[in-house]
GROMACS .gro file of C-alpha atoms in nm:
model
  473
    1MET     CA    1  -1.013   0.605  -1.133
    2ARG     CA    2  -1.259   0.356  -1.278
    3PHE     CA    3  -1.579   0.502  -1.127
    4LEU     CA    4  -1.652   0.869  -1.193
    5PRO     CA    5  -1.816   1.027  -0.885
    6LEU     CA    6  -2.144   1.197  -0.977
    7PHE     CA    7  -2.445   1.329  -0.787
    8PHE     CA    8  -2.776   1.203  -0.925
    9ASP     CA    9  -3.091   1.420  -0.912
   10THR     CA   10  -3.355   1.165  -0.815
   11SER     CA   11  -3.633   1.422  -0.857
   12ALA     CA   12  -3.570   1.453  -1.231
   13GLY     CA   13  -3.808   1.165  -1.310
   14GLY     CA   14  -3.768   0.797  -1.384
   15VAL     CA   15  -3.776   0.482  -1.176
   16PHE     CA   16  -3.506   0.301  -0.980
   17ILE     CA   17  -3.550  -0.075  -0.985
   18LEU     CA   18  -3.441  -0.263  -0.672
   19VAL     CA   19  -3.417  -0.642  -0.675
   20GLY     CA   20  -3.371  -0.859  -0.367
   21SER     CA   21  -3.451  -0.867   0.003
   22GLY     CA   22  -3.281  -0.887   0.336
   23GLU     CA   23  -3.035  -0.635   0.479
   24PRO     CA   24  -2.834  -0.572   0.157
   25ALA     CA   25  -3.150  -0.471  -0.030
   26LEU     CA   26  -3.295  -0.280   0.264
   27ALA     CA   27  -2.978  -0.073   0.298
   28LYS     CA   28  -3.008   0.039  -0.063
   29LEU     CA   29  -3.385   0.094  -0.025
   30ARG     CA   30  -3.328   0.329   0.268
   31LEU     CA   31  -3.067   0.522   0.076
   32LEU     CA   32  -3.279   0.559  -0.237
   33ARG     CA   33  -3.589   0.664  -0.047
   34ALA     CA   34  -3.393   0.911   0.166
   35ALA     CA   35  -3.286   1.076  -0.161
   36GLY     CA   36  -3.650   1.095  -0.274
   37ALA     CA   37  -3.618   0.832  -0.547
   38HIS     CA   38  -3.915   0.655  -0.706
   39VAL     CA   39  -3.835   0.289  -0.632
   40ARG     CA   40  -3.991  -0.019  -0.792
   41TRP     CA   41  -3.898  -0.304  -0.559
   42PHE     CA   42  -3.890  -0.665  -0.667
   43SER     CA   43  -3.866  -0.831  -0.326
   44CYS     CA   44  -3.806  -1.201  -0.279
   45SER     CA   45  -3.940  -1.184   0.074
   46ALA     CA   46  -4.297  -1.279   0.165
   47ASP     CA   47  -4.301  -1.036   0.456
   48VAL     CA   48  -4.261  -0.707   0.273
   49ALA     CA   49  -4.461  -0.514   0.536
   50GLU     CA   50  -4.205  -0.585   0.807
   51GLU     CA   51  -3.922  -0.473   0.585
   52LEU     CA   52  -4.111  -0.156   0.491
   53SER     CA   53  -4.157  -0.067   0.856
   54THR     CA   54  -3.781  -0.044   0.895
   55SER     CA   55  -3.718   0.166   0.584
   56PRO     CA   56  -3.909   0.493   0.599
   57GLY     CA   57  -3.837   0.752   0.332
   58GLN     CA   58  -3.969   1.030   0.113
   59GLY     CA   59  -3.965   0.870  -0.229
   60GLN     CA   60  -4.249   0.683  -0.392
   61LEU     CA   61  -4.236   0.306  -0.345
   62GLU     CA   62  -4.394   0.035  -0.562
   63ILE     CA   63  -4.393  -0.332  -0.469
   64SER     CA   64  -4.375  -0.579  -0.757
   65VAL     CA   65  -4.409  -0.956  -0.740
   66GLY     CA   66  -4.327  -1.016  -1.105
   67ASP     CA   67  -4.012  -1.148  -1.266
   68PRO     CA   68  -3.747  -0.871  -1.259
   69LEU     CA   69  -3.588  -1.021  -1.572
   70LYS     CA   70  -3.907  -0.943  -1.763
   71ALA     CA   71  -3.969  -0.601  -1.612
   72ASP     CA   72  -4.049  -0.307  -1.838
   73LEU     CA   73  -3.738  -0.088  -1.844
   74SER     CA   74  -3.873   0.196  -2.054
   75ASP     CA   75  -3.895   0.438  -1.760
   76VAL     CA   76  -3.599   0.305  -1.562
   77VAL     CA   77  -3.296   0.524  -1.493
   78ALA     CA   78  -3.095   0.277  -1.283
   79ILE     CA   79  -3.107  -0.077  -1.144
   80VAL     CA   80  -2.984  -0.208  -0.809
   81SER     CA   81  -2.968  -0.582  -0.757
   82ALA     CA   82  -2.911  -0.772  -0.432
   83ALA     CA   83  -3.059  -1.106  -0.534
   84GLY     CA   84  -2.736  -1.282  -0.445
   85ASP     CA   85  -2.757  -1.559  -0.707
   86LEU     CA   86  -2.747  -1.603  -1.086
   87THR     CA   87  -3.026  -1.348  -1.106
   88ASP     CA   88  -2.765  -1.079  -1.039
   89HIS     CA   89  -2.568  -1.187  -1.345
   90HIS     CA   90  -2.874  -1.190  -1.568
   91ILE     CA   91  -2.996  -0.853  -1.443
   92ALA     CA   92  -2.651  -0.697  -1.491
   93ALA     CA   93  -2.626  -0.838  -1.844
   94ARG     CA   94  -2.973  -0.709  -1.936
   95ALA     CA   95  -2.899  -0.364  -1.794
   96ARG     CA   96  -2.575  -0.342  -1.991
   97ARG     CA   97  -2.754  -0.436  -2.311
   98LYS     CA   98  -3.005  -0.158  -2.247
   99ARG     CA   99  -2.726   0.079  -2.139
  100ILE     CA  100  -2.895   0.135  -1.805
  101PRO     CA  101  -2.667   0.196  -1.506
  102VAL     CA  102  -2.660  -0.107  -1.278
  103ASN     CA  103  -2.525  -0.177  -0.932
  104VAL     CA  104  -2.493  -0.534  -0.807
  105VAL     CA  105  -2.436  -0.523  -0.433
  106ASP     CA  106  -2.083  -0.632  -0.339
  107ARG     CA  107  -2.005  -0.715  -0.701
  108PRO     CA  108  -1.815  -0.425  -0.860
  109ASP     CA  109  -1.720  -0.655  -1.147
  110LEU     CA  110  -2.089  -0.670  -1.249
  111SER     CA  111  -2.163  -0.305  -1.174
  112THR     CA  112  -2.144   0.007  -1.387
  113PHE     CA  113  -2.191   0.228  -1.082
  114ILE     CA  114  -2.134   0.188  -0.710
  115PHE     CA  115  -2.278   0.340  -0.394
  116PRO     CA  116  -2.022   0.542  -0.201
  117ALA     CA  117  -2.009   0.586   0.173
  118ILE     CA  118  -2.202   0.909   0.236
  119VAL     CA  119  -2.177   1.194   0.481
  120ASP     CA  120  -2.511   1.377   0.465
  121ARG     CA  121  -2.535   1.732   0.595
  122GLY     CA  122  -2.838   1.848   0.398
  123GLU     CA  123  -2.710   2.050   0.101
  124VAL     CA  124  -2.357   1.934   0.178
  125VAL     CA  125  -2.301   1.573   0.081
  126VAL     CA  126  -1.963   1.400   0.086
  127ALA     CA  127  -1.920   1.072  -0.102
  128ILE     CA  128  -1.627   0.838  -0.038
  129GLY     CA  129  -1.551   0.552  -0.272
  130THR     CA  130  -1.282   0.286  -0.300
  131GLY     CA  131  -1.390   0.150  -0.637
  132GLY     CA  132  -1.576  -0.127  -0.457
  133ALA     CA  133  -1.247  -0.269  -0.331
  134SER     CA  134  -1.291  -0.192   0.039
  135PRO     CA  135  -1.630  -0.074   0.169
  136VAL     CA  136  -1.495  -0.103   0.525
  137LEU     CA  137  -1.219   0.147   0.446
  138ALA     CA  138  -1.476   0.383   0.290
  139GLN     CA  139  -1.686   0.359   0.605
  140ARG     CA  140  -1.384   0.438   0.823
  141LEU     CA  141  -1.306   0.744   0.612
  142ARG     CA  142  -1.670   0.852   0.640
  143GLU     CA  143  -1.650   0.837   1.019
  144ARG     CA  144  -1.344   1.059   1.019
  145ILE     CA  145  -1.497   1.312   0.782
  146GLU     CA  146  -1.820   1.320   0.984
  147ALA     CA  147  -1.616   1.409   1.290
  148LEU     CA  148  -1.451   1.699   1.104
  149LEU     CA  149  -1.755   1.855   0.936
  150PRO     CA  150  -1.958   2.107   1.139
  151THR     CA  151  -2.311   1.988   1.211
  152ARG     CA  152  -2.470   2.295   1.049
  153ILE     CA  153  -2.250   2.304   0.738
  154GLY     CA  154  -2.558   2.217   0.529
  155GLU     CA  155  -2.743   2.520   0.670
  156LEU     CA  156  -2.455   2.743   0.561
  157ALA     CA  157  -2.478   2.599   0.210
  158THR     CA  158  -2.853   2.662   0.205
  159LEU     CA  159  -2.800   3.022   0.315
  160ILE     CA  160  -2.548   3.082   0.038
  161GLY     CA  161  -2.777   2.918  -0.216
  162ARG     CA  162  -3.061   3.156  -0.129
  163HIS     CA  163  -2.845   3.461  -0.198
  164ARG     CA  164  -2.644   3.356  -0.503
  165SER     CA  165  -2.888   3.502  -0.754
  166ARG     CA  166  -2.907   3.829  -0.561
  167PHE     CA  167  -2.528   3.857  -0.557
  168ALA     CA  168  -2.507   3.785  -0.931
  169ALA     CA  169  -2.759   4.059  -1.012
  170VAL     CA  170  -2.547   4.352  -0.891
  171PRO     CA  171  -2.217   4.501  -1.019
  172ARG     CA  172  -1.940   4.361  -0.801
  173ALA     CA  173  -1.610   4.488  -0.667
  174LEU     CA  174  -1.491   4.135  -0.587
  175SER     CA  175  -1.506   3.829  -0.811
  176PRO     CA  176  -1.780   3.580  -0.713
  177ARG     CA  177  -1.524   3.325  -0.602
  178ARG     CA  178  -1.337   3.570  -0.384
  179PHE     CA  179  -1.656   3.710  -0.231
  180TRP     CA  180  -1.788   3.368  -0.133
  181GLN     CA  181  -1.447   3.265   0.000
  182ASN     CA  182  -1.459   3.564   0.231
  183VAL     CA  183  -1.809   3.465   0.343
  184ILE     CA  184  -1.709   3.107   0.417
  185ALA     CA  185  -1.396   3.209   0.605
  186GLY     CA  186  -1.551   3.496   0.803
  187PRO     CA  187  -1.810   3.591   1.065
  188ILE     CA  188  -2.108   3.512   0.841
  189ALA     CA  189  -2.018   3.145   0.829
  190GLU     CA  190  -1.931   3.154   1.197
  191ALA     CA  191  -2.280   3.279   1.282
  192ALA     CA  192  -2.451   3.022   1.058
  193LEU     CA  193  -2.251   2.732   1.199
  194ALA     CA  194  -2.329   2.847   1.554
  195GLY     CA  195  -2.703   2.837   1.479
  196ARG     CA  196  -2.751   3.216   1.465
  197SER     CA  197  -2.931   3.196   1.133
  198LEU     CA  198  -3.106   3.537   1.144
  199GLU     CA  199  -2.778   3.711   1.223
  200ALA     CA  200  -2.601   3.527   0.941
  201GLU     CA  201  -2.880   3.614   0.698
  202ALA     CA  202  -2.860   3.984   0.783
  203GLN     CA  203  -2.482   3.993   0.763
  204LEU     CA  204  -2.479   3.823   0.422
  205ALA     CA  205  -2.736   4.066   0.281
  206ALA     CA  206  -2.527   4.357   0.409
  207ALA     CA  207  -2.207   4.209   0.264
  208ILE     CA  208  -2.366   4.176  -0.080
  209GLU     CA  209  -2.474   4.538  -0.071
  210ALA     CA  210  -2.133   4.653   0.054
  211ASN     CA  211  -1.964   4.466  -0.231
  212ARG     CA  212  -2.158   4.662  -0.491
  213ALA     CA  213  -1.909   4.828  -0.725
  214GLY     CA  214  -1.889   5.207  -0.727
  215PRO     CA  215  -1.965   5.433  -1.025
  216GLY     CA  216  -1.633   5.346  -1.187
  217GLY     CA  217  -1.690   4.975  -1.152
  218GLY     CA  218  -1.383   4.758  -1.161
  219SER     CA  219  -1.242   4.486  -0.942
  220LYS     CA  220  -1.026   4.503  -0.636
  221THR     CA  221  -0.659   4.417  -0.693
  222GLU     CA  222  -0.598   4.068  -0.563
  223THR     CA  223  -0.293   3.906  -0.407
  224VAL     CA  224  -0.015   3.725  -0.592
  225PHE     CA  225   0.127   3.423  -0.409
  226VAL     CA  226   0.482   3.340  -0.518
  227VAL     CA  227   0.490   2.973  -0.423
  228GLY     CA  228   0.777   2.727  -0.403
  229ALA     CA  229   0.668   2.406  -0.575
  230GLY     CA  230   0.953   2.198  -0.435
  231PRO     CA  231   1.171   1.959  -0.637
  232GLY     CA  232   0.885   1.766  -0.795
  233ASP     CA  233   0.709   1.533  -0.551
  234PRO     CA  234   0.369   1.693  -0.473
  235ASP     CA  235   0.377   1.543  -0.124
  236LEU     CA  236   0.664   1.782  -0.046
  237LEU     CA  237   0.446   2.089  -0.096
  238THR     CA  238   0.400   2.288   0.223
  239LEU     CA  239   0.055   2.315   0.379
  240ARG     CA  240   0.053   2.688   0.300
  241ALA     CA  241   0.134   2.613  -0.064
  242LEU     CA  242  -0.161   2.374  -0.082
  243HIS     CA  243  -0.391   2.641   0.063
  244ALA     CA  244  -0.273   2.893  -0.195
  245LEU     CA  245  -0.328   2.646  -0.480
  246ALA     CA  246  -0.674   2.559  -0.349
  247ASP     CA  247  -0.773   2.929  -0.365
  248ALA     CA  248  -0.613   3.013  -0.699
  249ASP     CA  249  -0.801   3.167  -0.989
  250VAL     CA  250  -0.498   3.143  -1.218
  251VAL     CA  251  -0.169   2.954  -1.183
  252PHE     CA  252   0.145   3.061  -1.370
  253TYR     CA  253   0.404   2.782  -1.383
  254ASP     CA  254   0.728   2.685  -1.553
  255GLU     CA  255   0.900   2.372  -1.679
  256LEU     CA  256   1.029   2.267  -1.337
  257VAL     CA  257   0.677   2.228  -1.196
  258THR     CA  258   0.553   1.870  -1.227
  259GLN     CA  259   0.206   1.760  -1.329
  260GLY     CA  260   0.153   1.613  -0.984
  261VAL     CA  261   0.202   1.956  -0.829
  262LEU     CA  262  -0.030   2.120  -1.084
  263ASP     CA  263  -0.296   1.864  -1.001
  264ARG     CA  264  -0.311   2.004  -0.647
  265ALA     CA  265  -0.441   2.337  -0.779
  266ARG     CA  266  -0.812   2.416  -0.771
  267ARG     CA  267  -0.974   2.231  -1.058
  268GLY     CA  268  -1.132   2.545  -1.204
  269ALA     CA  269  -0.811   2.750  -1.192
  270GLU     CA  270  -0.665   2.864  -1.523
  271ARG     CA  271  -0.316   2.726  -1.584
  272VAL     CA  272  -0.068   2.937  -1.779
  273PHE     CA  273   0.272   2.805  -1.882
  274VAL     CA  274   0.537   3.078  -1.869
  275GLY     CA  275   0.854   2.870  -1.882
  276LYS     CA  276   1.097   2.776  -2.152
  277ARG     CA  277   1.111   2.435  -2.316
  278ARG     CA  278   1.409   2.302  -2.503
  279GLY     CA  279   1.411   2.419  -2.864
  280GLU     CA  280   1.136   2.673  -2.804
  281ARG     CA  281   1.147   3.043  -2.738
  282GLY     CA  282   1.055   3.122  -2.380
  283ILE     CA  283   0.862   3.407  -2.225
  284GLY     CA  284   1.083   3.686  -2.093
  285GLN     CA  285   1.083   3.785  -1.728
  286ASP     CA  286   0.941   4.129  -1.808
  287GLU     CA  287   0.641   3.969  -1.977
  288ILE     CA  288   0.587   3.733  -1.682
  289ASN     CA  289   0.593   4.030  -1.445
  290ARG     CA  290   0.342   4.215  -1.660
  291ARG     CA  291   0.103   3.917  -1.668
  292LEU     CA  292   0.116   3.873  -1.291
  293VAL     CA  293   0.022   4.235  -1.233
  294GLU     CA  294  -0.249   4.229  -1.499
  295ALA     CA  295  -0.416   3.919  -1.351
  296ALA     CA  296  -0.408   4.058  -0.997
  297ARG     CA  297  -0.554   4.393  -1.104
  298ALA     CA  298  -0.835   4.204  -1.278
  299GLY     CA  299  -0.941   4.075  -0.935
  300ARG     CA  300  -0.798   3.725  -0.977
  301ARG     CA  301  -0.616   3.539  -0.702
  302VAL     CA  302  -0.278   3.454  -0.859
  303VAL     CA  303  -0.034   3.175  -0.778
  304ARG     CA  304   0.309   3.193  -0.935
  305LEU     CA  305   0.449   2.841  -0.901
  306LYS     CA  306   0.827   2.814  -0.911
  307GLY     CA  307   1.031   2.493  -0.890
  308GLY     CA  308   1.207   2.443  -0.557
  309ASP     CA  309   1.213   2.763  -0.350
  310PRO     CA  310   1.131   3.098  -0.515
  311PHE     CA  311   1.431   3.269  -0.354
  312VAL     CA  312   1.692   3.006  -0.445
  313PHE     CA  313   1.790   3.067  -0.808
  314GLY     CA  314   1.422   3.107  -0.894
  315ARG     CA  315   1.413   3.481  -0.969
  316GLY     CA  316   1.142   3.511  -0.708
  317GLY     CA  317   1.311   3.819  -0.568
  318GLU     CA  318   1.277   3.997  -0.901
  319GLU     CA  319   0.909   3.914  -0.927
  320LEU     CA  320   0.843   4.021  -0.570
  321ASP     CA  321   1.023   4.351  -0.629
  322HIS     CA  322   0.818   4.419  -0.944
  323LEU     CA  323   0.488   4.338  -0.770
  324GLN     CA  324   0.569   4.563  -0.477
  325ARG     CA  325   0.663   4.854  -0.703
  326ALA     CA  326   0.337   4.803  -0.895
  327GLY     CA  327   0.137   4.821  -0.572
  328VAL     CA  328   0.016   4.462  -0.597
  329PRO     CA  329  -0.010   4.268  -0.266
  330ALA     CA  330   0.231   3.973  -0.273
  331VAL     CA  331   0.302   3.681  -0.042
  332VAL     CA  332   0.602   3.451  -0.073
  333VAL     CA  333   0.544   3.087   0.022
  334PRO     CA  334   0.880   2.912   0.062
  335GLY     CA  335   0.935   2.568  -0.082
  336ILE     CA  336   1.178   2.280  -0.040
  337THR     CA  337   1.472   2.364  -0.261
  338ALA     CA  338   1.626   2.096  -0.482
  339ALA     CA  339   1.940   2.062  -0.271
  340LEU     CA  340   1.734   1.964   0.033
  341GLY     CA  341   1.477   1.743  -0.140
  342CYS     CA  342   1.719   1.552  -0.364
  343ALA     CA  343   1.977   1.504  -0.090
  344ALA     CA  344   1.716   1.379   0.156
  345GLU     CA  345   1.591   1.124  -0.096
  346GLN     CA  346   1.942   0.979  -0.116
  347GLY     CA  347   2.009   0.997   0.257
  348LEU     CA  348   2.285   1.246   0.180
  349PRO     CA  349   2.351   1.486   0.471
  350LEU     CA  350   2.465   1.816   0.323
  351THR     CA  351   2.640   1.901   0.650
  352PHE     CA  352   2.797   1.665   0.900
  353ARG     CA  353   2.968   1.743   1.229
  354ASN     CA  354   3.349   1.769   1.192
  355GLU     CA  355   3.322   1.652   0.832
  356ALA     CA  356   3.119   1.910   0.638
  357THR     CA  357   3.081   2.237   0.824
  358LYS     CA  358   2.989   2.465   0.533
  359LEU     CA  359   2.730   2.443   0.259
  360VAL     CA  360   2.754   2.647  -0.061
  361LEU     CA  361   2.481   2.672  -0.327
  362ILE     CA  362   2.596   2.780  -0.675
  363THR     CA  363   2.431   2.805  -1.014
  364ALA     CA  364   2.612   2.731  -1.340
  365SER     CA  365   2.385   2.654  -1.632
  366HIS     CA  366   2.667   2.704  -1.887
  367ALA     CA  367   3.043   2.655  -1.887
  368ALA     CA  368   3.079   3.033  -1.910
  369ASP     CA  369   2.892   3.066  -1.580
  370SER     CA  370   3.138   2.836  -1.405
  371GLY     CA  371   3.426   3.046  -1.536
  372GLU     CA  372   3.297   3.346  -1.343
  373ILE     CA  373   3.291   3.163  -1.008
  374ASP     CA  374   3.572   3.202  -0.758
  375TRP     CA  375   3.624   2.832  -0.687
  376SER     CA  376   3.902   2.900  -0.438
  377GLY     CA  377   3.639   2.998  -0.183
  378VAL     CA  378   3.467   2.657  -0.196
  379ALA     CA  379   3.758   2.416  -0.244
  380ASP     CA  380   3.784   2.352   0.132
  381PRO     CA  381   3.752   1.975   0.203
  382LYS     CA  382   3.493   2.050   0.473
  383THR     CA  383   3.266   2.237   0.230
  384THR     CA  384   2.976   2.073   0.051
  385VAL     CA  385   2.920   2.234  -0.288
  386VAL     CA  386   2.580   2.206  -0.458
  387VAL     CA  387   2.562   2.328  -0.816
  388TYR     CA  388   2.217   2.405  -0.958
  389MET     CA  389   2.151   2.375  -1.333
  390GLY     CA  390   2.503   2.237  -1.372
  391LEU     CA  391   2.438   1.932  -1.588
  392ALA     CA  392   2.574   2.086  -1.909
  393ALA     CA  393   2.859   2.255  -1.723
  394ALA     CA  394   2.976   1.948  -1.524
  395GLY     CA  395   3.315   1.937  -1.696
  396ALA     CA  396   3.381   2.305  -1.632
  397VAL     CA  397   3.275   2.269  -1.268
  398ARG     CA  398   3.517   1.980  -1.228
  399ASP     CA  399   3.802   2.175  -1.385
  400GLY     CA  400   3.732   2.483  -1.173
  401LEU     CA  401   3.730   2.293  -0.845
  402ILE     CA  402   4.041   2.088  -0.920
  403ALA     CA  403   4.228   2.398  -1.039
  404ALA     CA  404   4.139   2.565  -0.709
  405GLY     CA  405   4.296   2.279  -0.515
  406CYS     CA  406   4.010   2.035  -0.466
  407ASP     CA  407   4.122   1.670  -0.468
  408GLY     CA  408   4.008   1.485  -0.780
  409ALA     CA  409   3.913   1.188  -0.560
  410THR     CA  410   3.655   1.394  -0.370
  411PRO     CA  411   3.317   1.213  -0.371
  412ALA     CA  412   3.070   1.363  -0.618
  413ALA     CA  413   2.711   1.298  -0.717
  414VAL     CA  414   2.475   1.397  -0.994
  415LEU     CA  415   2.113   1.382  -0.875
  416ALA     CA  416   1.870   1.406  -1.165
  417ARG     CA  417   1.494   1.449  -1.143
  418GLY     CA  418   1.512   1.411  -0.767
  419THR     CA  419   1.196   1.311  -0.573
  420ARG     CA  420   1.021   1.223  -0.900
  421PRO     CA  421   0.931   0.869  -1.012
  422ASP     CA  422   1.217   0.870  -1.267
  423ALA     CA  423   1.481   1.001  -1.025
  424GLN     CA  424   1.834   0.882  -1.093
  425ALA     CA  425   2.162   0.927  -0.910
  426ALA     CA  426   2.517   0.876  -1.035
  427VAL     CA  427   2.808   0.884  -0.786
  428GLY     CA  428   3.183   0.871  -0.818
  429ARG     CA  429   3.492   1.089  -0.806
  430LEU     CA  430   3.506   1.460  -0.880
  431ASP     CA  431   3.753   1.402  -1.165
  432ALA     CA  432   3.482   1.194  -1.342
  433LEU     CA  433   3.201   1.446  -1.286
  434ASP     CA  434   3.134   1.501  -1.657
  435GLU     CA  435   3.095   1.125  -1.709
  436LEU     CA  436   2.854   1.103  -1.416
  437ALA     CA  437   2.645   1.380  -1.572
  438LYS     CA  438   2.614   1.178  -1.892
  439GLU     CA  439   2.487   0.874  -1.700
  440VAL     CA  440   2.170   1.034  -1.567
  441GLY     CA  441   2.024   1.167  -1.892
  442GLU     CA  442   1.809   1.479  -1.902
  443GLY     CA  443   1.762   1.719  -1.611
  444PRO     CA  444   1.665   1.893  -1.400
  445ALA     CA  445   1.968   1.793  -1.195
  446ILE     CA  446   2.204   1.917  -0.929
  447LEU     CA  447   2.571   1.838  -0.873
  448VAL     CA  448   2.689   1.765  -0.519
  449ILE     CA  449   3.061   1.763  -0.436
  450GLY     CA  450   3.198   1.687  -0.091
  451ALA     CA  451   3.292   1.416   0.155
  452VAL     CA  452   2.930   1.371   0.265
  453VAL     CA  453   2.841   1.220  -0.074
  454ALA     CA  454   3.007   0.901   0.052
  455ARG     CA  455   2.731   0.877   0.313
  456SER     CA  456   2.451   0.866   0.053
  457ALA     CA  457   2.245   0.559  -0.031
  458ALA     CA  458   2.366   0.573  -0.391
  459TRP     CA  459   2.731   0.568  -0.282
  460GLN     CA  460   2.673   0.279  -0.042
  461ALA     CA  461   2.496   0.081  -0.314
  462ALA     CA  462   2.780   0.148  -0.558
  463ASP     CA  463   3.037   0.029  -0.301
  464LEU     CA  464   2.833  -0.286  -0.241
  465GLU     CA  465   2.821  -0.362  -0.612
  466ALA     CA  466   3.198  -0.318  -0.640
  467LEU     CA  467   3.253  -0.552  -0.345
  468LEU     CA  468   3.028  -0.817  -0.496
  469ALA     CA  469   3.208  -0.790  -0.831
  470GLN     CA  470   3.543  -0.827  -0.658
  471LYS     CA  471   3.430  -1.144  -0.477
  472ALA     CA  472   3.288  -1.289  -0.797
  473ALA     CA  473   3.624  -1.241  -0.970
   0.00000   0.00000   0.00000
């Protein structure tokens, strides 16, 4: 992101210089005047009156016939140039020397700021930018957003703005964020957007009074959302997970949650790491449970992000049980578990008619874990076995399956960091599973054993490489 999106208060004082004439300059003149800016216009056109008649606005307008390169810049807050010749270069260079923001129309390379495509709904303004690369694309996005936004959304914002100070002045049962979320999602907003402004005003005043905290004060216990973050790719988050993240006051996450997923959380949400990193002492489950309850009872909307699906080797069941026993409302949002996400990325069907009729998910983070598994129940050739957290125990998994009767030539795969940019897959025979695990490097990773591995993209690519090597020999 080269250009930082900001909203400029044009009423704060200072002059905007506009250089040029014709439609490019007029478009910027209309925009500046609509925002109430004080514009000093250096127009190259002799017929300024005609141009003025097409650009009404609220802001003060000065017409200058002098040389814009010699203009006094002492009271200037920004410069817009649409001269369309070498003047643009000179103006941009002068503005940069003076450290004054400058926009050269259709020349992002000369500009230090750009004009976005704008959706204007009064107090609600949406700006869409493409870094100057594609104004047409920005315009198309604006059209789509305009079609989605209610016509009176600005009136709702104005209504809320009038009552914010009143709400802040009283003791509150709900946090400000939660209260206003309820307003926006409820009948008050519905009335305002339908044009029933007096009804909306009365309902909002009543809601503020009803939210006044009782003699004991305190906040209402909020909900904890136990959310599956998926295997890593943020695009694999469910829509419900995105909604929960957008409403979060605090997000608790562990090592399996990627930065891309965290970036989908509300920008103002607190982020708390509660996982365990290699070589460091982790936070115990009891302490995590305690923190979740504490945050919810403080009136904060909590999201507990867990890699994959919370109920598949994620200890989500334990956290849900603790929250329920503590009387804290809890909602589980399922996620795409690693077996599904990583297999899909490789085109690996975990089941296949008449070939793989059973799917078994197992966890074995240590060799000792694999020793406790009854491998005889999963050694069937038509069973696909997926082992979570099995990277370090790959050798023990191999030995257990072969000892139970599984053919050492059974196709096997190690899928590491699946769905992430650095994803890597190693495929081969079951009897070489420990060597495959060494090929992929660090986890997180899953092991997949079964005939269906031969249908994966990684297996097909490996076969192709072997064929090419054979022909070359």
